[in-house]
PDB file of C-alpha atoms in Angstrom:
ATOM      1  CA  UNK A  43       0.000   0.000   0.000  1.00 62.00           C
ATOM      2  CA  UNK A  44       1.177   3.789  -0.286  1.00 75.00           C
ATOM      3  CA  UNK A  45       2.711   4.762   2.904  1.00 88.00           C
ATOM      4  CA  UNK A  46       0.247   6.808   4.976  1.00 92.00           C
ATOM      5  CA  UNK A  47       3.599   8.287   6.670  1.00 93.00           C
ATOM      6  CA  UNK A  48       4.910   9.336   3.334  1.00 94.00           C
ATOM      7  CA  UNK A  49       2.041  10.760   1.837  1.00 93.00           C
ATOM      8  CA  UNK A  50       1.395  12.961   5.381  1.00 93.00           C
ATOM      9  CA  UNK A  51       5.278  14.261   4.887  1.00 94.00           C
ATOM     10  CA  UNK A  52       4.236  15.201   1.227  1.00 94.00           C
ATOM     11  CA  UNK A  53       1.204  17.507   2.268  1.00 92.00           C
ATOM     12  CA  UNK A  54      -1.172  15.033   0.176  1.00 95.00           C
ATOM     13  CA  UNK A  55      -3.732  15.328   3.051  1.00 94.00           C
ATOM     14  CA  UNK A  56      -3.768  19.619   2.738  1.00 94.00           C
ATOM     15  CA  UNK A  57      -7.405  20.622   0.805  1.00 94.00           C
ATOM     16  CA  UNK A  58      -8.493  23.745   0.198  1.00 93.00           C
ATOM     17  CA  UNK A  59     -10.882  26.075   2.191  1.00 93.00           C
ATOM     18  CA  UNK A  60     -13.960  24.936   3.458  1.00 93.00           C
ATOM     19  CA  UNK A  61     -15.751  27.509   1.684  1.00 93.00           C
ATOM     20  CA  UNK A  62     -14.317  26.510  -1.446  1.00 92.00           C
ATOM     21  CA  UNK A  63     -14.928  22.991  -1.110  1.00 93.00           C
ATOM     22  CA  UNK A  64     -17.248  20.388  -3.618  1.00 95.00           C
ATOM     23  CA  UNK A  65     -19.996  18.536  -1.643  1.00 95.00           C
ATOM     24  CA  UNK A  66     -19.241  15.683  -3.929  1.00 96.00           C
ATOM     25  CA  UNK A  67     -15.947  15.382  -2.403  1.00 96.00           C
ATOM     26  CA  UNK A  68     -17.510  14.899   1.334  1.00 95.00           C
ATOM     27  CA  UNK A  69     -16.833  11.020   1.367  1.00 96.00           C
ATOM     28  CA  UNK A  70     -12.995  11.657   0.880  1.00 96.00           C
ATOM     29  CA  UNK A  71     -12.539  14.668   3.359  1.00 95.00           C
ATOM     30  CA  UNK A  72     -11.515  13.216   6.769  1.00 95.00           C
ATOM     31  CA  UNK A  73     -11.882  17.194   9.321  1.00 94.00           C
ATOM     32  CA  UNK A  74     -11.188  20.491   8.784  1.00 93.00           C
ATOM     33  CA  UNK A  75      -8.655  22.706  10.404  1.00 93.00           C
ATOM     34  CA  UNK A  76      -8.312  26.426  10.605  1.00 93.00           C
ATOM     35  CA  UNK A  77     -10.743  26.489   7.629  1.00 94.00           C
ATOM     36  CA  UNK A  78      -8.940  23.997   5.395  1.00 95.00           C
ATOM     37  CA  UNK A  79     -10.675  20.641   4.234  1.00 96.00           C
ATOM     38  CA  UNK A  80      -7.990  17.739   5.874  1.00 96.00           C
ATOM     39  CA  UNK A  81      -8.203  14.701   3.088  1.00 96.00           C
ATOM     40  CA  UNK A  82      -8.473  10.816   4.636  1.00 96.00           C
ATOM     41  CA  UNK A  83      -5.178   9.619   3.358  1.00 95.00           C
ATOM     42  CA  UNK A  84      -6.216   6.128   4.396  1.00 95.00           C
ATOM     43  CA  UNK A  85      -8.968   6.936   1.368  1.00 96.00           C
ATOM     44  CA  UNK A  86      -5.595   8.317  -0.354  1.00 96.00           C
ATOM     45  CA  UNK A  87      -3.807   5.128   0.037  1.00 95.00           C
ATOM     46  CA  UNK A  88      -6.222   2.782  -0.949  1.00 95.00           C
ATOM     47  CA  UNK A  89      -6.929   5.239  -4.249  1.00 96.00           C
ATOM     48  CA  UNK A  90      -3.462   5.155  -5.040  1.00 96.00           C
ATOM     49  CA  UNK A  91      -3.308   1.318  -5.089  1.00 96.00           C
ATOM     50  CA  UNK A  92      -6.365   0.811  -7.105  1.00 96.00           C
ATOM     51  CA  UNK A  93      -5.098   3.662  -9.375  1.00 96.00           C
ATOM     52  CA  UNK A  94      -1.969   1.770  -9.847  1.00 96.00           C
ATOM     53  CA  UNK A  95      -3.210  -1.379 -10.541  1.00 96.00           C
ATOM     54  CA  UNK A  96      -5.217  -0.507 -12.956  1.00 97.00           C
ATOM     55  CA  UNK A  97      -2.660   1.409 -14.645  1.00 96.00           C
ATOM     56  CA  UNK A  98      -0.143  -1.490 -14.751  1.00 96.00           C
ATOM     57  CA  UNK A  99      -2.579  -3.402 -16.572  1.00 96.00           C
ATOM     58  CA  UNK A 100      -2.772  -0.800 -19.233  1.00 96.00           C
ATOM     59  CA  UNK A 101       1.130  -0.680 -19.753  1.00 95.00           C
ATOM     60  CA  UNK A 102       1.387  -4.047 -19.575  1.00 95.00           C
ATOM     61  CA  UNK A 103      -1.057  -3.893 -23.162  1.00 94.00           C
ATOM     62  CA  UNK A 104       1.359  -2.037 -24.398  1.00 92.00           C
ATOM     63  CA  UNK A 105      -1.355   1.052 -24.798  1.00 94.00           C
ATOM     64  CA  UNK A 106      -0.214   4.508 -23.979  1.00 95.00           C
ATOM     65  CA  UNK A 107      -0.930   6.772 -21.014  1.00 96.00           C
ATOM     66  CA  UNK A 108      -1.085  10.426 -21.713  1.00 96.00           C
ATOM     67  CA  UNK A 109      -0.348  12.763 -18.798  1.00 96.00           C
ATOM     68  CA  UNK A 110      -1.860  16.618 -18.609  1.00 96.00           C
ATOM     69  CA  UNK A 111      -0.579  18.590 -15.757  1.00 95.00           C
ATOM     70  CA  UNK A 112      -0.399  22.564 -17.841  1.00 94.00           C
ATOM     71  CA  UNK A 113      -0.425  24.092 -14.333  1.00 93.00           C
ATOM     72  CA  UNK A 114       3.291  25.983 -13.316  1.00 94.00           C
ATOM     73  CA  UNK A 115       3.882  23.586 -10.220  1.00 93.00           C
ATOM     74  CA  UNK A 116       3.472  20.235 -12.436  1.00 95.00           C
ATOM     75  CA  UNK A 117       4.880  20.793 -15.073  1.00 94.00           C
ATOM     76  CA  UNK A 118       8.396  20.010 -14.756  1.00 94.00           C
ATOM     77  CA  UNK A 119       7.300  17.055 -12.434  1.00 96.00           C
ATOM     78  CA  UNK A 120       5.253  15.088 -15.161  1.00 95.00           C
ATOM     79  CA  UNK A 121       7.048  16.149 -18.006  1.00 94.00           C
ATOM     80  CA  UNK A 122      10.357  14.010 -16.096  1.00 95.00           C
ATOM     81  CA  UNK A 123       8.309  11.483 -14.357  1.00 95.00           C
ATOM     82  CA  UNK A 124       6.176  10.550 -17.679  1.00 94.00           C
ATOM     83  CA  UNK A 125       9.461  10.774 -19.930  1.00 94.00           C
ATOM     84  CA  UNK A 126      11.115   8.167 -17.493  1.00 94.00           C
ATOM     85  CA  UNK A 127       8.487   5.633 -18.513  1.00 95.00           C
ATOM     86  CA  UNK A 128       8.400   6.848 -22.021  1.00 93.00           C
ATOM     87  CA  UNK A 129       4.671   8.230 -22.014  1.00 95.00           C
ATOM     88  CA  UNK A 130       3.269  10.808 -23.590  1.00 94.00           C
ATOM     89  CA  UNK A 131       2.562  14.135 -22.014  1.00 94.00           C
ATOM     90  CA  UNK A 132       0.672  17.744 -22.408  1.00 94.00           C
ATOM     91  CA  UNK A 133       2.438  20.177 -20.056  1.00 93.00           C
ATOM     92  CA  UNK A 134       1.962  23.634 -22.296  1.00 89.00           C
ATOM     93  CA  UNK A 135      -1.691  24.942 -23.208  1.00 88.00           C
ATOM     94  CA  UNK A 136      -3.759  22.023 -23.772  1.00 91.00           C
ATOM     95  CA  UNK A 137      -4.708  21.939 -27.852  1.00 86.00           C
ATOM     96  CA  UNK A 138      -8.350  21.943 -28.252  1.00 84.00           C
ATOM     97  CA  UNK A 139      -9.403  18.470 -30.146  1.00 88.00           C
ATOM     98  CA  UNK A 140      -6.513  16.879 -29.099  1.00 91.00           C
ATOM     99  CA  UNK A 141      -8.433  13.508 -28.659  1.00 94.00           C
ATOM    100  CA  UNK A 142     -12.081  14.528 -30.058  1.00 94.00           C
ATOM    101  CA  UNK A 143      -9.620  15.429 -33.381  1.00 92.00           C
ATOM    102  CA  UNK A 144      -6.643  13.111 -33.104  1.00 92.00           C
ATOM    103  CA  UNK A 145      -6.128  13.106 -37.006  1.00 91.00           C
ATOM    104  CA  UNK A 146      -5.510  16.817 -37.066  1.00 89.00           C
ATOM    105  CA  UNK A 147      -3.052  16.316 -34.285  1.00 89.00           C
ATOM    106  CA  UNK A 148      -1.053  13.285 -35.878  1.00 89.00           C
ATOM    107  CA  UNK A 149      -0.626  15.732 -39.179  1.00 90.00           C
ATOM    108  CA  UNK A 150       0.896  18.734 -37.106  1.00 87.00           C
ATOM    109  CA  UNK A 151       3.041  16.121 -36.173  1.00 86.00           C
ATOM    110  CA  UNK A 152       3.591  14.579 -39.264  1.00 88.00           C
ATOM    111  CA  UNK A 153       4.538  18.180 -40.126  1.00 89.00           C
ATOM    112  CA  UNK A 154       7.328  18.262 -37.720  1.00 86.00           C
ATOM    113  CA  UNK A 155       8.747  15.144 -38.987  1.00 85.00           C
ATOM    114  CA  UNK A 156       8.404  16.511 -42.547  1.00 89.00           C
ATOM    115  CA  UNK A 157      10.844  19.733 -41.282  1.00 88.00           C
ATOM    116  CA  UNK A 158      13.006  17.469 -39.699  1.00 86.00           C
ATOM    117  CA  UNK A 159      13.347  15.448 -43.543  1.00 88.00           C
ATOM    118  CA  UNK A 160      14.008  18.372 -44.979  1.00 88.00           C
ATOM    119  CA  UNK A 161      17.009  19.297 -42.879  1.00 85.00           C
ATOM    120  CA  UNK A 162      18.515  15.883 -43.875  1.00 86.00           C
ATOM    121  CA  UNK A 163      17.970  15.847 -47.127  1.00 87.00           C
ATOM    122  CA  UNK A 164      19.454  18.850 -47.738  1.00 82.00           C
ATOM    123  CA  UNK A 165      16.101  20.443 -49.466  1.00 86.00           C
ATOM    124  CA  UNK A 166      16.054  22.819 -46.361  1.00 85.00           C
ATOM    125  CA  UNK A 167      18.973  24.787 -47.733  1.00 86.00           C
ATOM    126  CA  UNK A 168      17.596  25.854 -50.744  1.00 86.00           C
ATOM    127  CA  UNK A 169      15.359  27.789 -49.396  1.00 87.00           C
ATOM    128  CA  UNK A 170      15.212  31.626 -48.670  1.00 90.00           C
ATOM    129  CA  UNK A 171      16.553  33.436 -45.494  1.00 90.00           C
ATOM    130  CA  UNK A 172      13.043  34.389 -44.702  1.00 92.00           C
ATOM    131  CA  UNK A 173      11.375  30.847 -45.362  1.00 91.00           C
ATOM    132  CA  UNK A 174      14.579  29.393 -43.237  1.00 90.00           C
ATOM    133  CA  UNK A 175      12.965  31.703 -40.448  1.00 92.00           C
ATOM    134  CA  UNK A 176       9.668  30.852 -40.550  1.00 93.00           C
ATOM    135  CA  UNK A 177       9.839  27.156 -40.741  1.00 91.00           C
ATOM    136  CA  UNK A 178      12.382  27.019 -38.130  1.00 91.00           C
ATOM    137  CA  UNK A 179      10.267  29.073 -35.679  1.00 92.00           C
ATOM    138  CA  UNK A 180       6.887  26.503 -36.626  1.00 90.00           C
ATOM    139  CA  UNK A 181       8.925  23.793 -35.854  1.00 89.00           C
ATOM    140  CA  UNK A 182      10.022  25.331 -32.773  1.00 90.00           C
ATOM    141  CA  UNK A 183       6.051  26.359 -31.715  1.00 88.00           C
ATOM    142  CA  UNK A 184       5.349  22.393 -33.008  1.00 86.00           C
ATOM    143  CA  UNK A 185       7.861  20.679 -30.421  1.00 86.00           C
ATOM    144  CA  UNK A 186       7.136  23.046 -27.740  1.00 85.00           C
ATOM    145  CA  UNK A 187       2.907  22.309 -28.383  1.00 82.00           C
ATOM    146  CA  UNK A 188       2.983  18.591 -29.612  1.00 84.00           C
ATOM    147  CA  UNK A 189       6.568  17.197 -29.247  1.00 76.00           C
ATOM    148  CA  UNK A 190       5.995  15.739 -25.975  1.00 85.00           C
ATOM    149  CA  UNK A 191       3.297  13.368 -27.816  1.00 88.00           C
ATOM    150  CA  UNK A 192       5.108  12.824 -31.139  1.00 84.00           C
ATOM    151  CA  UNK A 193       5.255   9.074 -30.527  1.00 82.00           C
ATOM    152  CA  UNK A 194       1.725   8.487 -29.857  1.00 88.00           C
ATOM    153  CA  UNK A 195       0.376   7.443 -32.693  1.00 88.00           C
ATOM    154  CA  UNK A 196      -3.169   6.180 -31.642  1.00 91.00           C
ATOM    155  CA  UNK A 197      -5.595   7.046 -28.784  1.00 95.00           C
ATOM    156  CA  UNK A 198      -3.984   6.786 -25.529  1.00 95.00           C
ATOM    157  CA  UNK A 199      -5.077   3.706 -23.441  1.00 96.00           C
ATOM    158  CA  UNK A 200      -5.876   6.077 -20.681  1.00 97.00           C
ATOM    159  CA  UNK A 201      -5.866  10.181 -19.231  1.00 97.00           C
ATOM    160  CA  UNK A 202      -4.131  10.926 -16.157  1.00 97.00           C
ATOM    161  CA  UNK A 203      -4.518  14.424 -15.195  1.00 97.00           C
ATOM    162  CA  UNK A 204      -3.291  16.382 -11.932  1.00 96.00           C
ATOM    163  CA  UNK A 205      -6.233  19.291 -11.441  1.00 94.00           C
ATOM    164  CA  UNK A 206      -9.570  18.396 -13.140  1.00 95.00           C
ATOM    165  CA  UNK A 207     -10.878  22.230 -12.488  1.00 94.00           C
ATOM    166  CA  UNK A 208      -7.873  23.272 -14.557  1.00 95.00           C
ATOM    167  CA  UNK A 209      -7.833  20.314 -16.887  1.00 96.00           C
ATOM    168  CA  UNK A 210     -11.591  20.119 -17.530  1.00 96.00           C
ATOM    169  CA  UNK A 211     -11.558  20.557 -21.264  1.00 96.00           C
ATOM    170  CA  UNK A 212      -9.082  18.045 -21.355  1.00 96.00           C
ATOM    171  CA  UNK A 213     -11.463  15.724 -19.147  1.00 96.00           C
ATOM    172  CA  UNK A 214     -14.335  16.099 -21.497  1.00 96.00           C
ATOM    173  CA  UNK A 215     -12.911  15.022 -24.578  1.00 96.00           C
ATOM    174  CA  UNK A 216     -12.568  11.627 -22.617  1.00 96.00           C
ATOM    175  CA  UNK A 217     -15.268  11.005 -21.191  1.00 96.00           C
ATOM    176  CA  UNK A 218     -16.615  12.103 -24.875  1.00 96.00           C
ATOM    177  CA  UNK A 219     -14.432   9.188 -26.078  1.00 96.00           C
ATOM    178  CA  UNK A 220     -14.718   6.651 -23.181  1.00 96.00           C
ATOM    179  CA  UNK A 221     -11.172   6.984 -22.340  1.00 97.00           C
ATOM    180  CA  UNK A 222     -10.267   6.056 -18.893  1.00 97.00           C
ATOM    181  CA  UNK A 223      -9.643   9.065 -16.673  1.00 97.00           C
ATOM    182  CA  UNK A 224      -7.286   8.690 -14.039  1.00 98.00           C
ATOM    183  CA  UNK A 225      -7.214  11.997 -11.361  1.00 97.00           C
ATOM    184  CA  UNK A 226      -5.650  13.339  -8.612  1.00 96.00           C
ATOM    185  CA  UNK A 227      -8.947  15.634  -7.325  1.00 97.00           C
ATOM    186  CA  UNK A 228      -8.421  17.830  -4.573  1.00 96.00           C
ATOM    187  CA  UNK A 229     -11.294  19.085  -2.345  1.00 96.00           C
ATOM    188  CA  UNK A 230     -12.502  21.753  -4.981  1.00 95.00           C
ATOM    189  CA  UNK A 231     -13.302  19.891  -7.548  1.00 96.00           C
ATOM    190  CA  UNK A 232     -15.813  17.274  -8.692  1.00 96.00           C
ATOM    191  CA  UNK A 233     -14.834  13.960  -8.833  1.00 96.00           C
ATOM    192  CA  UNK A 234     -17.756  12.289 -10.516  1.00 95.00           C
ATOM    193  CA  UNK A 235     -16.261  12.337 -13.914  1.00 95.00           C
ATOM    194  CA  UNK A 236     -13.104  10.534 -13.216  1.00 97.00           C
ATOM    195  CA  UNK A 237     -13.095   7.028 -13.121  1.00 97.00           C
ATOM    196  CA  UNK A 238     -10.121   6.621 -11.078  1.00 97.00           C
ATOM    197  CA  UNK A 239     -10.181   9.354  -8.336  1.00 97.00           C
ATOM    198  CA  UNK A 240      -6.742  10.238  -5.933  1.00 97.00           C
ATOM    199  CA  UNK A 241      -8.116  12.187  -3.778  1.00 97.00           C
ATOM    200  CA  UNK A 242      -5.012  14.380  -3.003  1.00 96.00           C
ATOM    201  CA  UNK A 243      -3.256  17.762  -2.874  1.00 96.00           C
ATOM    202  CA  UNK A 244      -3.095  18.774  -6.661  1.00 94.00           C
ATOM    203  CA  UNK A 245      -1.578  22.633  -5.841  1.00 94.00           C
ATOM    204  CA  UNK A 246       1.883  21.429  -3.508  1.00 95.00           C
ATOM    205  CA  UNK A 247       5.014  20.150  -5.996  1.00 95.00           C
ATOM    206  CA  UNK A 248       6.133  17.705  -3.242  1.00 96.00           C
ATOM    207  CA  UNK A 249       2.192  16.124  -3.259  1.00 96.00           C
ATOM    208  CA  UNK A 250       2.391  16.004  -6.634  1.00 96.00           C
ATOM    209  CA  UNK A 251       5.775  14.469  -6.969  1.00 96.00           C
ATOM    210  CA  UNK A 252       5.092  11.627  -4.050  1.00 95.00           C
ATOM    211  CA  UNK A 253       1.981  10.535  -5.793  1.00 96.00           C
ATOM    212  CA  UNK A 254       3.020  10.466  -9.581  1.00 96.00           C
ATOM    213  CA  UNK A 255       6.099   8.350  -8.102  1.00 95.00           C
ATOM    214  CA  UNK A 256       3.464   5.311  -6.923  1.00 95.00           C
ATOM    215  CA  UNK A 257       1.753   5.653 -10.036  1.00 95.00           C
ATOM    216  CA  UNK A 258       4.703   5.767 -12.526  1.00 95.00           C
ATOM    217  CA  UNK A 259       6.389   3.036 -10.893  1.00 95.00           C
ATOM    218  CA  UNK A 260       3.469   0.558 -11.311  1.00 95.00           C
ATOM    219  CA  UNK A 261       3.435   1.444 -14.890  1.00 96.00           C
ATOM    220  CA  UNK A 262       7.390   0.842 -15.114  1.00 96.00           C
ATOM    221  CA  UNK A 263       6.478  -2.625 -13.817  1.00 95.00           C
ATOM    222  CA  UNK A 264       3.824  -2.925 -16.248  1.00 95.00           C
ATOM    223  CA  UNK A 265       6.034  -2.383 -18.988  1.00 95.00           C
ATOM    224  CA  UNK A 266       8.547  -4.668 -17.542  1.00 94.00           C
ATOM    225  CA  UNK A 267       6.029  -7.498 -17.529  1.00 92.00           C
ATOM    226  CA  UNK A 268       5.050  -6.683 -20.907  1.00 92.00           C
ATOM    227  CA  UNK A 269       8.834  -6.711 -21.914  1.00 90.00           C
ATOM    228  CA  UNK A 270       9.393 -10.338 -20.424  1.00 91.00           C
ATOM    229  CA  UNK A 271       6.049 -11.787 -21.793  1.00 86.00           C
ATOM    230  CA  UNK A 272       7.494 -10.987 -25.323  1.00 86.00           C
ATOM    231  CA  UNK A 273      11.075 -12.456 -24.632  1.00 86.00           C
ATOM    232  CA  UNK A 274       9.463 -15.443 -23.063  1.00 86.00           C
ATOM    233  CA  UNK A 275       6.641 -15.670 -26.207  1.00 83.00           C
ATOM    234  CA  UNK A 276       9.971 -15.080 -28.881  1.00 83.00           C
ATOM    235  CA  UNK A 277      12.316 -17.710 -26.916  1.00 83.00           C
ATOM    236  CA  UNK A 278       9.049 -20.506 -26.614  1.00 78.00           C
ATOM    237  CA  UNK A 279       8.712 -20.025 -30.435  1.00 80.00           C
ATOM    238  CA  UNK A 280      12.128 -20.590 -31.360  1.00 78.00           C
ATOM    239  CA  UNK A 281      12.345 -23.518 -29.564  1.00 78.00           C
ATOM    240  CA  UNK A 282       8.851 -24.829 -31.214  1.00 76.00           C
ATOM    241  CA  UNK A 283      10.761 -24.019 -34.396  1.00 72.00           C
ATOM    242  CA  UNK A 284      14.065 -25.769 -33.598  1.00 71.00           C
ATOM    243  CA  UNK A 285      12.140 -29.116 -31.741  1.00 63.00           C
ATOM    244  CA  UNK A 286      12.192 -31.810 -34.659  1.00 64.00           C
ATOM    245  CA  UNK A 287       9.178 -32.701 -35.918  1.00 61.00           C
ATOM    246  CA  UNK A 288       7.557 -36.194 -35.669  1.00 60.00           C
ATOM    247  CA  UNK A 289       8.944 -37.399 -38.632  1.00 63.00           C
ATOM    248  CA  UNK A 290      12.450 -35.911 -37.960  1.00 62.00           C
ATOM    249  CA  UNK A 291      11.822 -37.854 -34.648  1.00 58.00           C
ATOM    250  CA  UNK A 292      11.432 -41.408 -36.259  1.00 57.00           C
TER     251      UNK A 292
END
């Protein structure tokens, strides 16, 4: 299970005012202290684990995970923690359709690729000064946008998102989609869209860190798994292929 002790030296259990608070997040608030809503990290814990198994399972079928954290405390954190187990990730402005219109997506990154071809090939410096300029600078607006998700080239298996008030655009296009949403939902917001609520500090980096480190460590395991299952499946079938047949046999 998470550590109770660990998540409690991370902040996880700190809300937000009472009078800010979402009624639909009563069953996860455990008191309230000098006007702040305390979270039950017991609630926390068990969240986590649920959280993690299930997104295990999804790594382990080799489907991605796309992470959306555009708020200035999160950032950095999920851009390095979803890097380190290769997934996908929206940390700048979230682009609008960027699930409901996937295929408009994949060709502004097909785009990028394109740019990148043409600096190989050589076909790049033929051009003008001034064209030179202004492809450079939408390749540059490209990566900063959409290069974090250049390698996902279908729907992502699931959403994670830290802040669903922030993220809620984001959050809709799932649901929209039936893509599993995966949350950490602090006392302000409404959990009843999320199919997989953390009920957790979402404003303190430290919070934020401590929790995406349970989570992205179950998916590293997941892919782990999935890695072994296909050198176990590749070594079983070259064995089937070198075992004589019955024929051989006699």
């Amino acid at each position: 299970m998470a550590n109770i002790q660990e998540l409690l030296e991370s902040g996880v259990h700190f809300g937000h005012l009472t009078r800010k608070w979402n009624p639909n997040m009563a069953p996860y608030i455990y008191t309230e202290r000098n006007g702040v809503h305390i979270i039950d990290l017991y609630k926390t814990s068990a969240k986590i684990d649920e959280a993690s198994a299930a997104l295990q399972k999804i790594a382990n079928s080799g489907r991605k995970i796309l992470f959306v954290a555009t708020k200035k405390q999160a950032k950095d954190i999920v851009a390095e923690k979803a890097e380190a187990v290769n997934m996908p990730y929206i940390t700048e402005r979230w682009p609008g359709g960027m699930l409901t219109n996937f295929v408009t997506i994949r060709k502004a990154v097909k785009k990028m690729t394109s740019i990148d071809r043409m600096k190989t090939d050589g076909s790049f410096d033929a051009l003008s000064k001034r064209e030179k300029l202004q492809i450079t600078r939408q390749r540059e607006k490209l990566e900063k946008n959409l290069g974090s998700i250049s390698d996902m080239t279908r729907l992502p298996g699931a959403l994670f998102v830290i802040d669903v008030k922030k993220e809620h655009i984001a959050v809709a296009e799932a649901q929209k989609l039936n893509i599993p949403i995966f949350a950490m939902v602090d006392t302000n917001s409404d959990p009843r869209p999320i199919d997989f609520v953390i009920p957790a500090n979402d404003d303190a980096s430290k919070s934020i860190d401590k929790v995406l480190s349970y989570v992205t460590d179950s998916i590293a395991e997941g892919l782990t798994e999935r890695k072994a299952d296909k050198e176990k499946a590749k070594a079983d079938k070259e064995k089937t292929a070198e075992a004589p047949t019955k024929e051989e046999a006699k």
